[in-house]
PDB file of C-alpha atoms in Angstrom:
ATOM      1  CA  MET X   1       0.110   0.133   0.075  1.00 46.00           C
ATOM      2  CA  PHE X   2       2.889   2.577   0.940  1.00 52.00           C
ATOM      3  CA  ASP X   3       4.744   1.391  -1.948  1.00 62.00           C
ATOM      4  CA  ASP X   4       2.941   3.955  -4.253  1.00 63.00           C
ATOM      5  CA  LEU X   5       3.851   6.944  -1.800  1.00 58.00           C
ATOM      6  CA  GLU X   6       6.313   9.466  -3.104  1.00 65.00           C
ATOM      7  CA  VAL X   7       8.126  12.284  -1.356  1.00 65.00           C
ATOM      8  CA  VAL X   8       7.319  15.673  -2.502  1.00 69.00           C
ATOM      9  CA  GLU X   9       8.039  19.219  -1.920  1.00 74.00           C
ATOM     10  CA  VAL X  10       5.125  21.148  -0.254  1.00 73.00           C
ATOM     11  CA  ASP X  11       4.410  24.982  -0.991  1.00 77.00           C
ATOM     12  CA  THR X  12       3.530  26.152   2.469  1.00 81.00           C
ATOM     13  CA  SER X  13       2.472  29.603   1.359  1.00 81.00           C
ATOM     14  CA  ASP X  14      -1.085  28.512   0.568  1.00 84.00           C
ATOM     15  CA  LEU X  15      -1.374  27.742   4.357  1.00 88.00           C
ATOM     16  CA  VAL X  16      -1.732  31.515   5.285  1.00 92.00           C
ATOM     17  CA  GLY X  17      -5.119  32.669   6.634  1.00 94.00           C
ATOM     18  CA  HIS X  18      -6.209  28.994   7.692  1.00 94.00           C
ATOM     19  CA  GLU X  19      -7.043  28.321  11.130  1.00 96.00           C
ATOM     20  CA  VAL X  20      -4.865  25.608  12.573  1.00 95.00           C
ATOM     21  CA  THR X  21      -3.366  24.044  15.864  1.00 95.00           C
ATOM     22  CA  ILE X  22       0.362  24.142  16.550  1.00 95.00           C
ATOM     23  CA  ASN X  23       2.710  22.488  19.071  1.00 93.00           C
ATOM     24  CA  LYS X  24       4.834  25.298  20.710  1.00 95.00           C
ATOM     25  CA  ALA X  25       8.465  24.700  22.114  1.00 93.00           C
ATOM     26  CA  ASP X  26       6.905  24.582  25.612  1.00 95.00           C
ATOM     27  CA  TYR X  27       4.857  21.308  24.534  1.00 89.00           C
ATOM     28  CA  SER X  28       1.731  23.594  24.863  1.00 94.00           C
ATOM     29  CA  GLN X  29      -0.711  24.055  22.070  1.00 95.00           C
ATOM     30  CA  ALA X  30      -2.401  27.108  20.343  1.00 97.00           C
ATOM     31  CA  THR X  31      -4.970  27.695  17.903  1.00 97.00           C
ATOM     32  CA  GLY X  32      -5.289  30.477  15.610  1.00 97.00           C
ATOM     33  CA  LYS X  33      -4.901  31.732  11.693  1.00 97.00           C
ATOM     34  CA  ILE X  34      -1.719  31.401  10.257  1.00 96.00           C
ATOM     35  CA  VAL X  35       0.036  34.852   9.525  1.00 96.00           C
ATOM     36  CA  LYS X  36       3.589  33.504   8.398  1.00 94.00           C
ATOM     37  CA  VAL X  37       5.262  30.186   7.436  1.00 90.00           C
ATOM     38  CA  SER X  38       9.054  29.934   8.048  1.00 88.00           C
ATOM     39  CA  GLU X  39       9.791  28.163   4.867  1.00 81.00           C
ATOM     40  CA  GLN X  40       8.086  28.769   1.422  1.00 80.00           C
ATOM     41  CA  LYS X  41       8.811  25.072   0.323  1.00 82.00           C
ATOM     42  CA  ILE X  42       9.401  22.114   2.557  1.00 79.00           C
ATOM     43  CA  MET X  43       9.958  18.317   2.221  1.00 82.00           C
ATOM     44  CA  LEU X  44       6.892  17.412   4.441  1.00 80.00           C
ATOM     45  CA  ASP X  45       7.807  15.288   7.364  1.00 85.00           C
ATOM     46  CA  LEU X  46       4.983  13.553   9.509  1.00 84.00           C
ATOM     47  CA  THR X  47       5.088  11.902  12.703  1.00 87.00           C
ATOM     48  CA  LYS X  48       2.277   9.981  14.600  1.00 88.00           C
ATOM     49  CA  GLY X  49       1.878  11.614  17.951  1.00 81.00           C
ATOM     50  CA  VAL X  50      -0.048  10.524  21.059  1.00 80.00           C
ATOM     51  CA  LYS X  51      -3.004  12.965  20.112  1.00 82.00           C
ATOM     52  CA  GLY X  52      -2.439  13.539  16.392  1.00 86.00           C
ATOM     53  CA  VAL X  53      -0.058  13.991  13.657  1.00 89.00           C
ATOM     54  CA  GLU X  54       3.103  16.123  14.097  1.00 88.00           C
ATOM     55  CA  THR X  55       4.689  17.841  11.211  1.00 86.00           C
ATOM     56  CA  ASN X  56       7.925  19.824  10.370  1.00 89.00           C
ATOM     57  CA  VAL X  57       6.080  22.876   9.054  1.00 90.00           C
ATOM     58  CA  TRP X  58       7.180  25.820  11.216  1.00 93.00           C
ATOM     59  CA  LEU X  59       4.222  28.313  11.558  1.00 93.00           C
ATOM     60  CA  THR X  60       3.359  31.670  13.246  1.00 97.00           C
ATOM     61  CA  ILE X  61      -0.463  32.101  14.101  1.00 97.00           C
ATOM     62  CA  GLN X  62      -2.351  34.743  15.754  1.00 98.00           C
ATOM     63  CA  ASP X  63      -4.831  33.606  18.376  1.00 97.00           C
ATOM     64  CA  GLU X  64      -8.324  35.232  18.661  1.00 96.00           C
ATOM     65  CA  ASN X  65      -6.730  37.917  21.291  1.00 97.00           C
ATOM     66  CA  GLY X  66      -4.224  38.920  18.669  1.00 97.00           C
ATOM     67  CA  THR X  67      -1.256  37.213  20.358  1.00 97.00           C
ATOM     68  CA  GLU X  68       1.194  35.567  17.975  1.00 97.00           C
ATOM     69  CA  HIS X  69       2.589  32.026  18.735  1.00 98.00           C
ATOM     70  CA  THR X  70       5.074  30.029  16.771  1.00 97.00           C
ATOM     71  CA  GLY X  71       5.446  26.280  16.381  1.00 96.00           C
ATOM     72  CA  THR X  72       4.746  23.312  14.170  1.00 93.00           C
ATOM     73  CA  LEU X  73       1.655  22.350  12.695  1.00 91.00           C
ATOM     74  CA  PHE X  74      -0.441  19.740  14.289  1.00 92.00           C
ATOM     75  CA  VAL X  75      -3.279  17.714  12.997  1.00 87.00           C
ATOM     76  CA  ASN X  76      -5.695  15.708  15.054  1.00 84.00           C
TER      77      ASN X  76
END
């Protein structure tokens, strides 16, 4: 089944404006709209975590209070 998979470069600029959850460096999480991506193109790396899938996509988001947070994209 996984023999068909291909590693591809992902354009992260399309993520700006989407609401997501990130994992922060202090192991907490934050949710908000993406305002900045650290790299425009990236080789996506996915890792199964305890509560979902962790990625290597570094983002800056802005929460509903206007506070910015930086961390990696998290998918649950």
